[in-house]
Amino acid sequence: MKSASILYLGVTFGLFAVFAVIVFRTYSRKRKEKLEEPKQRMLEDD
């Protein structure tokens, strides 16, 4: 493999890892409860 191919694969896997971390943090249970608090407060005020 040429160095350009290895660099391309590294960048691709790096971007995939960043995407996976973002998805994991967004959909984690603790984080989801924290994100839903303002919505629940707004619904209770009505």
mmCIF file with all atom_site columns, C-alpha atoms in Angstrom:
data_model
loop_
_atom_site.group_PDB
_atom_site.id
_atom_site.type_symbol
_atom_site.label_atom_id
_atom_site.label_alt_id
_atom_site.label_comp_id
_atom_site.label_asym_id
_atom_site.label_entity_id
_atom_site.label_seq_id
_atom_site.pdbx_PDB_ins_code
_atom_site.Cartn_x
_atom_site.Cartn_y
_atom_site.Cartn_z
_atom_site.occupancy
_atom_site.B_iso_or_equiv
_atom_site.pdbx_formal_charge
_atom_site.auth_seq_id
_atom_site.auth_comp_id
_atom_site.auth_asym_id
_atom_site.auth_atom_id
_atom_site.pdbx_PDB_model_num
ATOM 1  C CA . MET A 1 1  ? 0.000   0.000  0.000  1.00 0.00 ? 1  MET A CA 1
ATOM 2  C CA . LYS A 1 2  ? 1.137   3.479  -0.717 1.00 0.00 ? 2  LYS A CA 1
ATOM 3  C CA . SER A 1 3  ? 1.310   6.064  2.023  1.00 0.00 ? 3  SER A CA 1
ATOM 4  C CA . ALA A 1 4  ? -1.595  7.973  0.450  1.00 0.00 ? 4  ALA A CA 1
ATOM 5  C CA . SER A 1 5  ? -3.828  4.908  0.770  1.00 0.00 ? 5  SER A CA 1
ATOM 6  C CA . ILE A 1 6  ? -2.866  4.429  4.398  1.00 0.00 ? 6  ILE A CA 1
ATOM 7  C CA . LEU A 1 7  ? -3.500  8.111  5.104  1.00 0.00 ? 7  LEU A CA 1
ATOM 8  C CA . TYR A 1 8  ? -6.908  7.905  3.391  1.00 0.00 ? 8  TYR A CA 1
ATOM 9  C CA . LEU A 1 9  ? -7.885  4.864  5.451  1.00 0.00 ? 9  LEU A CA 1
ATOM 10 C CA . GLY A 1 10 ? -6.660  6.541  8.628  1.00 0.00 ? 10 GLY A CA 1
ATOM 11 C CA . VAL A 1 11 ? -8.713  9.668  7.974  1.00 0.00 ? 11 VAL A CA 1
ATOM 12 C CA . THR A 1 12 ? -11.768 7.573  7.075  1.00 0.00 ? 12 THR A CA 1
ATOM 13 C CA . PHE A 1 13 ? -11.555 5.483  10.243 1.00 0.00 ? 13 PHE A CA 1
ATOM 14 C CA . GLY A 1 14 ? -10.857 8.619  12.285 1.00 0.00 ? 14 GLY A CA 1
ATOM 15 C CA . LEU A 1 15 ? -13.986 10.326 10.981 1.00 0.00 ? 15 LEU A CA 1
ATOM 16 C CA . PHE A 1 16 ? -15.995 7.178  11.636 1.00 0.00 ? 16 PHE A CA 1
ATOM 17 C CA . ALA A 1 17 ? -14.698 7.089  15.222 1.00 0.00 ? 17 ALA A CA 1
ATOM 18 C CA . VAL A 1 18 ? -15.671 10.740 15.743 1.00 0.00 ? 18 VAL A CA 1
ATOM 19 C CA . PHE A 1 19 ? -19.137 10.038 14.329 1.00 0.00 ? 19 PHE A CA 1
ATOM 20 C CA . ALA A 1 20 ? -19.535 6.998  16.606 1.00 0.00 ? 20 ALA A CA 1
ATOM 21 C CA . VAL A 1 21 ? -18.566 9.040  19.671 1.00 0.00 ? 21 VAL A CA 1
ATOM 22 C CA . ILE A 1 22 ? -21.053 11.765 18.756 1.00 0.00 ? 22 ILE A CA 1
ATOM 23 C CA . VAL A 1 23 ? -23.848 9.228  18.310 1.00 0.00 ? 23 VAL A CA 1
ATOM 24 C CA . PHE A 1 24 ? -22.947 7.453  21.544 1.00 0.00 ? 24 PHE A CA 1
ATOM 25 C CA . ARG A 1 25 ? -22.904 10.690 23.564 1.00 0.00 ? 25 ARG A CA 1
ATOM 26 C CA . THR A 1 26 ? -26.129 11.935 22.003 1.00 0.00 ? 26 THR A CA 1
ATOM 27 C CA . TYR A 1 27 ? -28.096 8.776  22.694 1.00 0.00 ? 27 TYR A CA 1
ATOM 28 C CA . SER A 1 28 ? -26.656 7.831  26.072 1.00 0.00 ? 28 SER A CA 1
ATOM 29 C CA . ARG A 1 29 ? -29.338 7.510  28.741 1.00 0.00 ? 29 ARG A CA 1
ATOM 30 C CA . LYS A 1 30 ? -27.978 10.200 31.092 1.00 0.00 ? 30 LYS A CA 1
ATOM 31 C CA . ARG A 1 31 ? -27.539 12.703 28.325 1.00 0.00 ? 31 ARG A CA 1
ATOM 32 C CA . LYS A 1 32 ? -30.989 12.000 26.896 1.00 0.00 ? 32 LYS A CA 1
ATOM 33 C CA . GLU A 1 33 ? -32.626 12.687 30.259 1.00 0.00 ? 33 GLU A CA 1
ATOM 34 C CA . LYS A 1 34 ? -30.712 15.964 30.545 1.00 0.00 ? 34 LYS A CA 1
ATOM 35 C CA . LEU A 1 35 ? -31.752 16.998 27.026 1.00 0.00 ? 35 LEU A CA 1
ATOM 36 C CA . GLU A 1 36 ? -35.401 16.167 27.700 1.00 0.00 ? 36 GLU A CA 1
ATOM 37 C CA . GLU A 1 37 ? -35.682 18.243 30.917 1.00 0.00 ? 37 GLU A CA 1
ATOM 38 C CA . PRO A 1 38 ? -36.479 21.607 29.245 1.00 0.00 ? 38 PRO A CA 1
ATOM 39 C CA . LYS A 1 39 ? -39.127 19.998 27.054 1.00 0.00 ? 39 LYS A CA 1
ATOM 40 C CA . GLN A 1 40 ? -40.799 18.353 30.046 1.00 0.00 ? 40 GLN A CA 1
ATOM 41 C CA . ARG A 1 41 ? -40.702 21.628 31.995 1.00 0.00 ? 41 ARG A CA 1
ATOM 42 C CA . MET A 1 42 ? -42.295 23.447 29.088 1.00 0.00 ? 42 MET A CA 1
ATOM 43 C CA . LEU A 1 43 ? -45.050 20.831 28.810 1.00 0.00 ? 43 LEU A CA 1
ATOM 44 C CA . GLU A 1 44 ? -45.736 21.045 32.555 1.00 0.00 ? 44 GLU A CA 1
ATOM 45 C CA . ASP A 1 45 ? -46.109 24.841 32.341 1.00 0.00 ? 45 ASP A CA 1
ATOM 46 C CA . ASP A 1 46 ? -48.973 24.543 29.825 1.00 0.00 ? 46 ASP A CA 1
#
